[in-house]
Short mmCIF file of C-alpha atoms and ligand atoms in Angstrom, two decimals:
data_model
loop_
_atom_site.label_atom_id
_atom_site.label_comp_id
_atom_site.label_asym_id
_atom_site.label_seq_id
_atom_site.Cartn_x
_atom_site.Cartn_y
_atom_site.Cartn_z
CA MET A 1 83.48 124.40 109.03
CA GLN A 2 84.31 122.06 111.69
CA ARG A 3 87.30 121.97 113.92
CA GLN A 4 87.96 119.36 116.50
CA ARG A 5 89.45 120.99 119.49
CA ALA A 6 90.03 118.17 121.87
CA TYR A 7 93.38 117.12 120.78
CA PRO A 8 95.98 116.20 123.30
CA ARG A 9 99.17 118.07 123.85
CA ARG A 10 102.05 116.52 121.86
CA ARG A 11 103.88 114.32 124.14
CA ARG A 12 107.67 114.83 124.33
CA SER A 13 108.52 111.43 125.51
CA GLY A 14 112.19 110.82 124.58
CA LEU A 15 111.55 107.17 123.67
CA SER A 16 108.76 107.48 121.40
CA ARG A 17 110.54 110.66 119.71
CA ARG A 18 113.77 108.70 119.14
CA THR A 19 111.92 105.47 118.00
CA PHE A 20 110.00 107.50 115.56
CA LEU A 21 113.09 109.40 114.24
CA GLY A 22 114.96 106.29 113.95
CA SER A 23 112.33 104.92 111.37
CA SER A 24 112.99 105.90 107.85
CA LEU A 25 109.45 105.11 106.83
CA GLY A 26 107.55 107.56 109.17
CA VAL A 27 106.77 111.13 108.83
CA LEU A 28 109.72 113.24 108.34
CA ALA A 29 109.89 116.05 111.07
CA ALA A 30 109.38 119.46 109.61
CA PRO A 31 112.19 121.89 110.16
CA THR A 32 110.14 123.99 112.50
CA VAL A 33 108.63 122.36 115.57
CA PRO A 34 105.06 123.65 116.13
CA LEU A 35 103.74 125.05 119.30
CA ILE A 36 103.13 122.62 121.96
CA GLY A 37 99.35 121.83 121.57
CA GLN A 38 99.11 122.98 117.99
CA PRO A 39 98.51 120.50 115.35
CA ARG A 40 101.22 120.30 112.81
CA GLN A 41 99.87 122.31 109.77
CA SER A 42 102.25 121.29 107.07
CA PRO A 43 103.43 117.81 107.85
CA GLN A 44 105.84 115.92 105.53
CA PHE A 45 105.28 112.27 104.78
CA ALA A 46 107.65 109.94 103.73
CA ALA A 47 105.11 107.51 102.34
CA PRO A 48 101.50 108.22 101.24
CA PRO A 49 99.48 108.87 104.36
CA PHE A 50 96.23 108.00 102.83
CA SER A 51 97.01 104.37 102.54
CA LEU A 52 93.79 103.12 103.99
CA GLY A 53 91.66 105.14 101.68
CA VAL A 54 88.53 106.97 102.66
CA ALA A 55 84.97 106.02 103.88
CA SER A 56 81.53 107.54 104.72
CA GLY A 57 78.71 106.44 106.66
CA ASP A 58 75.81 107.14 109.19
CA PRO A 59 73.92 109.34 106.74
CA SER A 60 71.26 111.72 108.04
CA PRO A 61 68.86 114.01 105.65
CA ASP A 62 71.46 116.90 105.93
CA GLY A 63 74.89 115.25 106.34
CA VAL A 64 77.12 112.25 106.58
CA VAL A 65 80.30 111.17 108.42
CA LEU A 66 83.54 111.42 106.37
CA TRP A 67 86.39 109.21 107.44
CA THR A 68 90.04 108.72 106.92
CA ARG A 69 93.10 107.69 108.95
CA LEU A 70 96.65 108.79 108.36
CA ALA A 71 98.88 105.76 108.14
CA PRO A 72 102.11 105.88 105.97
CA VAL A 73 103.13 102.71 107.56
CA PRO A 74 99.84 100.96 108.01
CA LEU A 75 100.94 97.59 109.28
CA GLU A 76 103.12 98.99 111.82
CA GLY A 77 101.33 101.19 114.00
CA GLY A 78 100.53 103.72 111.21
CA GLY A 79 103.81 105.26 111.19
CA MET A 80 102.75 108.73 112.32
CA PRO A 81 104.70 110.69 114.75
CA ASP A 82 103.57 111.31 118.40
CA GLU A 83 101.77 114.63 117.55
CA ALA A 84 98.75 116.05 116.14
CA VAL A 85 98.27 116.77 112.46
CA GLU A 86 95.85 119.09 110.57
CA VAL A 87 93.78 117.29 107.94
CA SER A 88 91.53 119.46 105.57
CA TRP A 89 88.30 118.12 103.88
CA THR A 90 86.27 119.24 100.95
CA VAL A 91 82.82 118.15 99.96
CA ALA A 92 81.49 118.90 96.28
CA ARG A 93 78.38 118.30 94.19
CA ASP A 94 80.59 116.71 91.36
CA GLU A 95 83.03 114.03 91.07
CA ARG A 96 85.74 116.45 89.80
CA MET A 97 85.45 118.21 92.91
CA GLN A 98 84.75 121.49 91.29
CA ASP A 99 81.34 122.46 92.55
CA VAL A 100 82.58 122.66 96.19
CA VAL A 101 79.81 123.13 98.73
CA GLN A 102 81.72 122.83 102.03
CA GLU A 103 85.11 122.61 103.36
CA GLY A 104 86.87 122.75 106.76
CA THR A 105 89.88 121.48 108.95
CA THR A 106 90.06 118.78 111.52
CA VAL A 107 92.92 117.35 113.55
CA ALA A 108 94.41 113.70 113.54
CA THR A 109 95.73 112.90 116.74
CA PRO A 110 97.81 110.13 118.09
CA MET A 111 95.21 109.27 120.75
CA HIS A 112 92.97 108.12 117.87
CA GLY A 113 95.38 106.45 115.95
CA HIS A 114 95.35 109.47 113.69
CA ALA A 115 91.90 108.64 112.30
CA VAL A 116 89.40 111.38 111.53
CA HIS A 117 85.56 111.59 111.66
CA VAL A 118 84.16 114.60 110.07
CA GLU A 119 80.42 114.94 110.74
CA VAL A 120 79.32 117.24 107.72
CA GLN A 121 76.08 119.25 108.19
CA GLY A 122 74.08 121.25 105.91
CA LEU A 123 73.90 119.00 102.90
CA GLU A 124 70.87 118.67 100.92
CA PRO A 125 68.84 115.60 101.31
CA ALA A 126 68.91 112.51 99.10
CA ARG A 127 71.81 113.46 96.74
CA TRP A 128 75.20 112.31 95.95
CA TYR A 129 78.36 113.87 97.24
CA TRP A 130 82.05 113.71 96.63
CA TYR A 131 84.78 114.37 99.03
CA ARG A 132 88.48 114.26 99.56
CA PHE A 133 90.92 114.84 102.37
CA ARG A 134 94.46 116.61 102.21
CA SER A 135 97.17 116.75 104.71
CA GLY A 136 100.56 118.70 104.06
CA ARG A 137 100.90 118.16 100.32
CA GLU A 138 99.10 114.81 100.12
CA ALA A 139 95.62 114.24 99.08
CA SER A 140 93.33 111.21 99.59
CA ARG A 141 91.43 109.58 96.82
CA ILE A 142 87.93 110.98 96.00
CA GLY A 143 85.05 109.27 97.87
CA ARG A 144 81.34 109.43 97.09
CA THR A 145 78.55 109.61 99.41
CA ARG A 146 74.76 110.07 99.73
CA THR A 147 72.49 111.72 102.24
CA LEU A 148 69.14 110.28 103.43
CA PRO A 149 65.99 111.64 101.92
CA SER A 150 63.86 114.16 103.93
CA PRO A 151 62.16 112.65 107.04
CA GLY A 152 58.68 111.27 106.02
CA LEU A 153 58.97 112.14 102.26
CA ALA A 154 57.33 109.54 99.91
CA ILE A 155 60.35 107.51 98.36
CA ASN A 156 59.78 105.40 95.28
CA GLN A 157 62.85 103.25 95.72
CA LEU A 158 65.76 102.33 97.86
CA LYS A 159 68.64 100.23 96.64
CA MET A 160 71.08 98.65 99.11
CA ALA A 161 73.22 95.83 99.64
CA PHE A 162 74.32 94.02 102.84
CA ALA A 163 77.61 92.02 103.64
CA SER A 164 79.25 90.32 106.55
CA CYS A 165 82.03 88.17 107.52
CA GLN A 166 85.16 88.80 105.59
CA HIS A 167 87.98 86.58 107.11
CA TYR A 168 90.94 87.85 105.22
CA GLU A 169 92.85 84.56 105.13
CA GLN A 170 89.91 82.55 103.79
CA GLY A 171 89.40 84.39 100.74
CA TYR A 172 89.60 87.42 98.45
CA PHE A 173 86.91 90.53 98.69
CA THR A 174 85.78 89.92 95.13
CA ALA A 175 82.13 90.50 96.19
CA TYR A 176 82.98 94.09 96.76
CA ARG A 177 84.50 94.55 93.23
CA HIS A 178 81.25 93.39 91.65
CA MET A 179 79.11 95.36 94.19
CA LEU A 180 80.91 98.50 92.47
CA GLU A 181 78.87 97.79 89.58
CA ASP A 182 75.64 98.06 91.44
CA ASP A 183 73.59 101.17 91.79
CA LEU A 184 73.23 101.36 95.47
CA ASP A 185 72.26 104.12 98.06
CA VAL A 186 73.78 102.45 100.89
CA VAL A 187 75.66 99.35 101.97
CA PHE A 188 75.00 97.70 105.43
CA HIS A 189 77.87 95.69 107.11
CA LEU A 190 76.44 93.19 109.75
CA GLY A 191 79.61 92.35 111.39
CA ASP A 192 82.77 90.09 111.55
CA TYR A 193 84.52 93.05 109.52
CA ILE A 194 87.77 91.55 110.83
CA TYR A 195 88.79 88.41 112.49
CA GLU A 196 90.82 88.38 115.62
CA TYR A 197 92.80 85.13 114.86
CA GLU A 198 96.68 84.78 114.32
CA GLY A 199 98.18 84.39 110.88
CA ARG A 200 98.14 80.74 109.56
CA ASP A 201 99.89 79.22 106.65
CA GLY A 202 98.44 77.46 103.89
CA ARG A 203 95.51 79.71 103.27
CA ALA A 204 94.50 82.17 100.35
CA ARG A 205 96.10 85.07 102.35
CA LYS A 206 97.69 85.49 105.74
CA HIS A 207 96.90 87.54 108.68
CA THR A 208 100.12 89.50 110.12
CA GLY A 209 101.11 88.63 113.55
CA ASP A 210 99.49 86.72 116.52
CA GLU A 211 95.92 86.68 117.66
CA ILE A 212 95.05 90.22 118.37
CA GLU A 213 94.36 91.50 122.04
CA LEU A 214 95.85 94.99 122.33
CA LEU A 215 94.69 98.37 120.58
CA ARG A 216 97.88 98.55 118.46
CA ASP A 217 97.39 94.91 117.24
CA TYR A 218 93.53 95.65 116.38
CA ARG A 219 94.63 98.87 114.66
CA ASN A 220 97.19 96.92 112.60
CA ARG A 221 94.58 94.31 111.74
CA TYR A 222 92.17 96.84 110.47
CA ALA A 223 94.95 98.43 108.45
CA LEU A 224 95.56 94.92 106.88
CA TYR A 225 91.93 94.72 105.99
CA ARG A 226 91.58 98.19 104.75
CA LEU A 227 94.38 97.77 102.54
CA ASP A 228 92.45 95.40 100.24
CA PRO A 229 91.60 97.31 97.21
CA ASP A 230 88.11 95.88 96.66
CA LEU A 231 87.01 96.66 100.23
CA GLN A 232 88.64 100.26 100.01
CA ALA A 233 86.88 100.80 96.65
CA ALA A 234 83.36 99.78 98.04
CA HIS A 235 84.00 102.24 101.06
CA ALA A 236 84.90 104.95 98.48
CA GLN A 237 81.90 104.36 96.46
CA PHE A 238 79.07 103.97 99.01
CA PRO A 239 78.21 105.15 102.44
CA PHE A 240 78.36 102.32 104.93
CA ILE A 241 75.94 101.65 107.85
CA VAL A 242 77.98 99.28 110.21
CA THR A 243 77.26 97.24 113.21
CA TRP A 244 79.54 94.45 114.69
CA ASP A 245 79.40 90.87 115.55
CA ASP A 246 81.74 88.87 117.71
CA HIS A 247 85.12 88.67 115.76
CA GLU A 248 85.56 92.39 116.00
CA VAL A 249 86.68 91.28 119.66
CA ASP A 250 86.75 87.65 120.27
CA ASN A 251 84.95 84.63 118.84
CA ASN A 252 81.53 84.09 120.53
CA TYR A 253 81.95 86.55 123.37
CA ALA A 254 78.74 87.47 125.26
CA GLY A 255 78.74 90.87 127.01
CA ASP A 256 81.52 90.55 129.43
CA ILE A 257 81.87 86.78 129.17
CA SER A 258 84.51 85.01 127.14
CA GLU A 259 83.80 81.78 125.16
CA GLU A 260 86.70 80.35 127.34
CA GLU A 261 85.23 78.82 130.48
CA GLY A 262 86.48 80.76 133.62
CA PHE A 263 88.20 83.47 131.81
CA PRO A 264 88.20 86.66 134.11
CA ARG A 265 85.50 89.18 133.17
CA GLU A 266 88.00 92.13 133.90
CA LEU A 267 90.34 90.77 131.23
CA LEU A 268 87.63 90.50 128.64
CA LEU A 269 86.39 93.89 129.42
CA ARG A 270 89.88 95.25 128.96
CA ARG A 271 90.28 93.54 125.64
CA ARG A 272 86.84 94.50 124.59
CA ALA A 273 87.69 98.22 125.29
CA GLU A 274 90.81 98.03 123.19
CA ALA A 275 88.88 96.34 120.33
CA TYR A 276 85.88 98.75 120.53
CA ARG A 277 88.41 101.70 120.31
CA ALA A 278 89.96 100.27 117.28
CA TYR A 279 86.51 99.52 115.61
CA TYR A 280 85.47 103.11 116.21
CA GLU A 281 88.67 104.42 114.96
CA HIS A 282 88.17 102.58 111.73
CA MET A 283 84.40 102.99 110.81
CA PRO A 284 82.56 105.89 109.70
CA LEU A 285 80.57 106.51 112.92
CA ARG A 286 79.20 109.54 114.63
CA SER A 287 80.67 110.84 117.79
CA THR A 288 77.62 109.47 119.57
CA SER A 289 79.18 106.16 119.14
CA THR A 290 82.42 107.15 120.76
CA PRO A 291 83.50 104.39 123.02
CA SER A 292 84.16 104.99 126.63
CA GLY A 293 86.25 102.12 128.25
CA ALA A 294 84.30 98.91 127.41
CA GLN A 295 81.20 100.64 126.43
CA MET A 296 80.31 101.91 122.93
CA PRO A 297 76.81 102.85 122.00
CA LEU A 298 76.14 101.22 118.40
CA TYR A 299 72.41 100.67 117.97
CA ARG A 300 70.74 103.31 116.14
CA LYS A 301 68.05 104.07 113.74
CA PHE A 302 67.99 105.34 110.00
CA GLU A 303 64.96 106.57 108.22
CA TYR A 304 64.67 106.60 104.34
CA GLY A 305 61.79 109.04 104.06
CA ASN A 306 58.44 107.18 104.91
CA LEU A 307 59.79 104.09 102.91
CA ALA A 308 61.89 102.28 105.44
CA SER A 309 63.24 102.37 108.90
CA PHE A 310 66.42 100.48 110.01
CA PHE A 311 66.96 99.69 113.45
CA VAL A 312 70.49 98.69 113.53
CA LEU A 313 70.99 96.12 116.57
CA ASP A 314 74.04 95.15 118.69
CA THR A 315 73.45 91.66 119.76
CA ARG A 316 76.86 91.26 121.50
CA GLN A 317 77.57 94.05 123.93
CA TYR A 318 74.66 93.56 126.23
CA ARG A 319 73.83 89.75 125.76
CA SER A 320 73.84 87.35 128.58
CA ASP A 321 75.77 84.30 128.29
CA GLN A 322 75.03 81.60 125.69
CA PRO A 323 73.09 78.70 127.45
CA CYS A 324 74.26 74.96 127.50
CA GLY A 325 77.68 76.21 126.34
CA ASP A 326 78.12 77.93 123.08
CA ARG A 327 77.42 74.65 121.09
CA THR A 328 74.40 73.49 118.71
CA GLY A 329 72.46 70.85 120.45
CA PRO A 330 69.32 70.11 122.22
CA ALA A 331 67.66 72.74 124.28
CA CYS A 332 68.75 72.78 127.94
CA PRO A 333 66.74 74.77 130.61
CA GLY A 334 68.98 77.74 130.18
CA VAL A 335 67.15 78.35 126.70
CA LEU A 336 64.12 79.08 128.65
CA ASP A 337 65.77 81.46 131.19
CA PRO A 338 63.35 84.38 131.45
CA GLU A 339 66.25 86.76 132.39
CA ALA A 340 68.46 85.73 129.33
CA THR A 341 68.73 88.58 127.01
CA LEU A 342 70.43 89.40 123.56
CA LEU A 343 69.70 93.23 123.44
CA GLY A 344 69.68 94.20 127.01
CA ASP A 345 66.71 95.88 128.43
CA GLN A 346 67.48 99.44 127.20
CA GLN A 347 68.13 98.41 123.66
CA GLU A 348 64.92 96.22 123.52
CA GLN A 349 62.82 98.99 124.94
CA TRP A 350 64.28 101.24 122.33
CA LEU A 351 63.52 98.88 119.48
CA LEU A 352 59.96 97.96 120.54
CA GLU A 353 59.05 101.74 121.03
CA GLY A 354 60.65 102.58 117.86
CA LEU A 355 58.75 99.72 115.91
CA ASP A 356 55.51 101.05 117.72
CA GLN A 357 55.91 104.48 116.67
CA SER A 358 57.22 103.82 113.10
CA ALA A 359 55.11 105.14 110.18
CA SER A 360 57.42 103.54 107.79
CA GLN A 361 56.25 101.18 104.97
CA TRP A 362 59.19 98.75 106.08
CA ASN A 363 60.59 98.08 109.31
CA VAL A 364 64.10 96.81 109.04
CA LEU A 365 66.26 95.02 111.58
CA PRO A 366 69.92 94.87 110.37
CA GLN A 367 71.56 92.73 112.94
CA GLN A 368 74.03 89.83 113.39
CA ILE A 369 72.59 86.42 114.28
CA MET A 370 69.85 84.21 112.88
CA MET A 371 66.50 84.90 114.29
CA ALA A 372 64.54 82.09 112.86
CA ARG A 373 64.57 79.01 115.06
CA VAL A 374 66.06 76.18 113.01
CA ASP A 375 66.13 72.65 113.81
CA ARG A 376 69.48 71.31 112.63
CA SER A 377 68.50 67.53 113.42
CA PRO A 378 66.00 65.53 111.20
CA GLY A 379 63.42 63.72 113.14
CA GLU A 380 61.86 63.94 116.53
CA ASP A 381 64.73 65.49 118.55
CA GLU A 382 65.61 69.15 118.01
CA ARG A 383 69.10 70.64 117.78
CA ILE A 384 69.36 74.54 117.87
CA SER A 385 72.26 77.10 117.90
CA MET A 386 72.90 78.46 121.52
CA ASP A 387 74.69 81.59 119.95
CA GLN A 388 71.72 82.66 117.76
CA TRP A 389 68.13 83.99 118.87
CA SER A 390 67.13 80.11 119.09
CA GLY A 391 69.37 80.00 122.35
CA TYR A 392 67.59 82.90 123.94
CA GLU A 393 64.05 81.66 123.48
CA VAL A 394 62.17 83.89 125.79
CA ALA A 395 63.71 87.02 124.13
CA ARG A 396 63.08 85.72 120.65
CA ARG A 397 59.34 84.84 121.47
CA ARG A 398 58.97 88.32 123.26
CA LEU A 399 59.94 90.09 119.92
CA MET A 400 58.09 87.73 117.70
CA GLU A 401 54.85 87.98 119.91
CA PHE A 402 55.40 91.96 119.65
CA LEU A 403 55.56 91.61 115.74
CA ALA A 404 52.46 89.42 115.82
CA THR A 405 50.20 91.60 118.09
CA ARG A 406 51.49 95.18 117.61
CA ARG A 407 52.12 94.57 113.93
CA PRO A 408 54.51 97.20 112.92
CA ALA A 409 54.41 97.31 109.09
CA ASN A 410 56.32 94.69 106.91
CA PRO A 411 59.08 93.64 109.35
CA VAL A 412 62.29 92.37 107.64
CA VAL A 413 65.21 91.06 109.50
CA LEU A 414 68.73 91.26 107.84
CA THR A 415 71.33 88.80 109.13
CA GLY A 416 74.98 87.82 108.87
CA ASP A 417 77.28 85.48 110.94
CA ILE A 418 76.59 82.16 109.52
CA HIS A 419 78.36 82.27 106.18
CA THR A 420 75.45 80.93 104.24
CA ASN A 421 72.52 82.48 102.44
CA TRP A 422 69.00 81.74 103.80
CA VAL A 423 65.37 83.19 103.50
CA THR A 424 63.10 82.23 106.25
CA ASP A 425 59.61 82.90 107.82
CA LEU A 426 59.60 84.38 111.19
CA LYS A 427 57.09 82.84 113.53
CA VAL A 428 56.19 82.86 117.12
CA ASP A 429 55.98 79.10 117.39
CA TYR A 430 57.59 76.94 114.81
CA ARG A 431 56.00 73.77 116.15
CA LEU A 432 52.44 74.92 115.09
CA GLU A 433 52.02 73.86 111.47
CA ASN A 434 50.02 76.94 110.45
CA ALA A 435 51.63 79.50 112.54
CA PRO A 436 51.09 82.91 111.16
CA ILE A 437 54.27 84.40 109.51
CA VAL A 438 55.14 87.63 111.30
CA GLY A 439 58.16 88.72 109.17
CA THR A 440 60.93 87.65 106.73
CA GLU A 441 64.47 87.13 107.50
CA PHE A 442 67.02 87.34 104.84
CA VAL A 443 70.24 85.91 106.04
CA GLY A 444 73.34 87.04 103.81
CA THR A 445 76.35 84.99 103.31
CA SER A 446 79.95 85.80 103.95
CA ILE A 447 82.07 87.90 101.77
CA SER A 448 84.90 85.27 102.22
CA SER A 449 84.62 83.49 105.44
CA GLY A 450 84.58 79.80 105.00
CA GLY A 451 86.42 79.74 101.60
CA ASP A 452 84.85 78.81 98.32
CA GLY A 453 81.72 77.19 99.72
CA SER A 454 79.18 75.19 97.67
CA ASP A 455 75.57 75.67 96.44
CA VAL A 456 74.41 72.76 98.81
CA GLN A 457 75.90 71.19 101.83
CA ASP A 458 75.63 67.51 102.78
CA ALA A 459 72.78 68.36 105.34
CA THR A 460 70.82 70.72 103.29
CA ALA A 461 68.18 68.56 101.79
CA ALA A 462 67.35 67.12 105.45
CA MET A 463 67.49 70.40 106.92
CA LEU A 464 65.00 71.86 104.34
CA ALA A 465 62.78 68.93 104.87
CA GLU A 466 62.86 69.45 108.83
CA ASN A 467 62.19 73.23 108.54
CA PRO A 468 59.30 74.29 106.31
CA SER A 469 59.83 77.96 107.47
CA VAL A 470 63.22 77.96 105.46
CA ARG A 471 62.41 78.89 101.94
CA PHE A 472 66.00 79.03 100.44
CA PHE A 473 69.54 77.86 101.40
CA ASN A 474 72.69 78.38 99.53
CA GLY A 475 76.35 78.04 100.75
CA GLN A 476 78.28 80.14 98.48
CA ARG A 477 80.06 83.44 99.10
CA GLY A 478 78.85 86.84 98.13
CA TYR A 479 76.33 89.56 99.33
CA VAL A 480 72.69 90.39 98.93
CA ARG A 481 71.29 93.26 96.86
CA CYS A 482 68.14 94.67 97.85
CA ALA A 483 65.45 96.97 95.94
CA ILE A 484 62.75 98.33 98.08
CA THR A 485 59.57 100.00 96.96
CA PRO A 486 56.29 100.97 98.59
CA THR A 487 54.84 97.84 97.40
CA SER A 488 57.67 95.19 97.49
CA TRP A 489 61.09 94.12 98.65
CA THR A 490 63.14 92.12 96.39
CA SER A 491 66.43 90.46 97.69
CA ASP A 492 68.95 89.22 95.09
CA TYR A 493 71.43 86.54 96.33
CA ARG A 494 74.50 87.27 94.59
CA VAL A 495 77.15 84.52 94.58
CA LEU A 496 80.70 83.96 93.66
CA GLU A 497 82.23 80.86 92.11
CA TYR A 498 85.25 81.02 94.27
CA VAL A 499 87.08 83.39 96.66
CA THR A 500 90.37 81.40 97.41
CA HIS A 501 91.81 83.00 94.28
CA GLN A 502 91.00 86.41 92.56
CA GLY A 503 88.55 87.17 89.65
CA SER A 504 85.53 84.96 90.40
CA PRO A 505 82.58 85.94 88.15
CA ILE A 506 79.33 86.76 90.16
CA SER A 507 75.63 85.77 89.38
CA THR A 508 72.37 85.98 90.96
CA ARG A 509 71.62 82.54 92.51
CA ALA A 510 68.04 83.36 93.56
CA SER A 511 65.73 86.35 94.06
CA PHE A 512 63.03 86.47 96.62
CA THR A 513 60.22 89.24 96.87
CA VAL A 514 57.96 90.10 99.91
CA GLU A 515 55.04 92.23 98.99
CA THR A 516 53.67 94.70 101.44
CA GLY A 517 50.71 93.58 103.70
CA ARG A 518 51.54 89.87 102.63
CA PRO A 519 54.04 88.09 104.96
CA GLY A 520 56.34 85.49 103.40
CA ALA A 521 58.99 85.95 100.73
CA GLN A 522 58.02 84.28 97.13
CA ARG A 523 60.92 83.20 94.91
CA THR A 524 60.81 85.53 91.78
FE1 FE2 B 1 81.70 85.24 110.63
#
C-alpha cells in the first residue's frame, strides 16, 4: 500500500474557483466540501478523467512505476479543480484483473498537474502484471507491465525496441501500432518525445497553440501527444524507459545555453525548469528523478539479469555549448576543447565506473546523439555535426579510449535524434584505416519527424563511400526492434512506407547482428 502524503492544502483562491465553476467541462463539485488538506475521495467528473491513458516504466526486479494523469479537459490545462483527488490503483497477475496482488491509493494534486506516479514494490521478478487506476466512479484502461529479472540471473533472451523523435505535425505514430504486434519486454524512448514548436498549417496534423515556454503549455503539449491512440496503446502494453533530447525543452539547447546567440541563461533555465517539470509529470519515472528547479536527475542504470546493463544517458542537461555554432561544418578549434563535455563530470564518472564494474554480457548506452564521427563531405575536407559527439572530440575520444583499453563486454550504443537509420562501427580514430572497432552503434530513425522519408537520400552513396565505418543507412520512419541473447544482438530496422497519412504497412528493411566477443555488426 502506498500513500503519497505530501499534497498541498487546497487553495481557496476565489479566482481559480470561479474560473473552474464557470467551466461546464471540468469536474463537477461534489455536494460536500472535503476537509481542507484532505484529498477528495469521491470526485465526480463531467468528462472521462483518464483521457491520457496509463503508462509504466523504470522497472526493477521487484517493482515498476505506474503512471496516469487525471485530465478531463486534456488540451486546456486538464480541467481538474484546484484540489487534491484520491486515485486508487490495482495490480494483478492476469489481464482480467482478477488475481489481484497489490492495491493502494495515492493522491493526484494540482501542483503536479494531477499526475500520479506509483512506485509498486514487492512484485516477482521477470513477469507480466496488469494494472488499472480508479478515481470516483471512473476507471482507467488496463495497462500491462513487466518487472526486471533477478540481478545476476542468467537470461536467455531480452526483446526490446527503441524509438525517438515523434513530431506530431509531421506524421502519424503508426510505428507504435505495429509495435503492439511485437513480443517485447521493454521499450526505450531516446528523446524528442514532444516538439516545442507552434502549430503550423499544411501538415499532417497541427500542434495547438504557440511555441511552448510555460508549464501549462508544456502540459497541454504532452496531453496532445498522449491523446494519440497509437502512442497511448504502446504505453499501455509495454513498460517504457525514457530519456530526453533537446525538443522536450528547446531545439539544440546545451545545458543552460540557448541556440539563440546572446539569449539570457536565467531565462533558458526558467524555461528548462517548466519543461523538466512537465516531462517528469508525464513520464513513468521514479521519485529519484523528481526535478528541483531546472535540475532533474535522469541518467540511470537498468540490469537485465547478467545479460545486459543499460546505462541511460542524458547528453543535454550537463553539456557545454556546441562549438563553431550549432552547424555541420569543418572542425574549428572548439571541437578540441579539453574542457568541453556532453555528460558533465559526474555522469561521465558514473558511466565509466559502471562500465568498469559491469559483469553483464552486453553493456548498452541508450542515449540521444550520434556517437560515431561521420564525415558529411566527400573528398579531403571533413564536415562534422557540432551538436553530436563529433563536435565534442575530446569527450568522444575519452569514451572510445576507455572502451578500447578497459574493454567492458560488448558495448552497444543506441541513438536517436537524426531521423534516419544507421549502423556504425565505433572507433577511437576514424582516420586510421585499420583502427580497431570498439563497439557498435545502432541509430534508430524517427517515429514521425521528417515526414514520409525515403530509403536513400541524394548524398547517401557519397556518404557511405566516404565513411567505411558506416555499415547501413536508411531514411524511412519507424523503430528498431532488438533481440539480445548471451551470444548475439540482432537489430531489425522496421520501416514504414509513409507517415503523413494513416495505415502504412511496416516491413523489416534490414537486420544486423553483433556476436559477442566479435566487434562489428554483420548484415543478416
Ligand atoms: Fe528529433
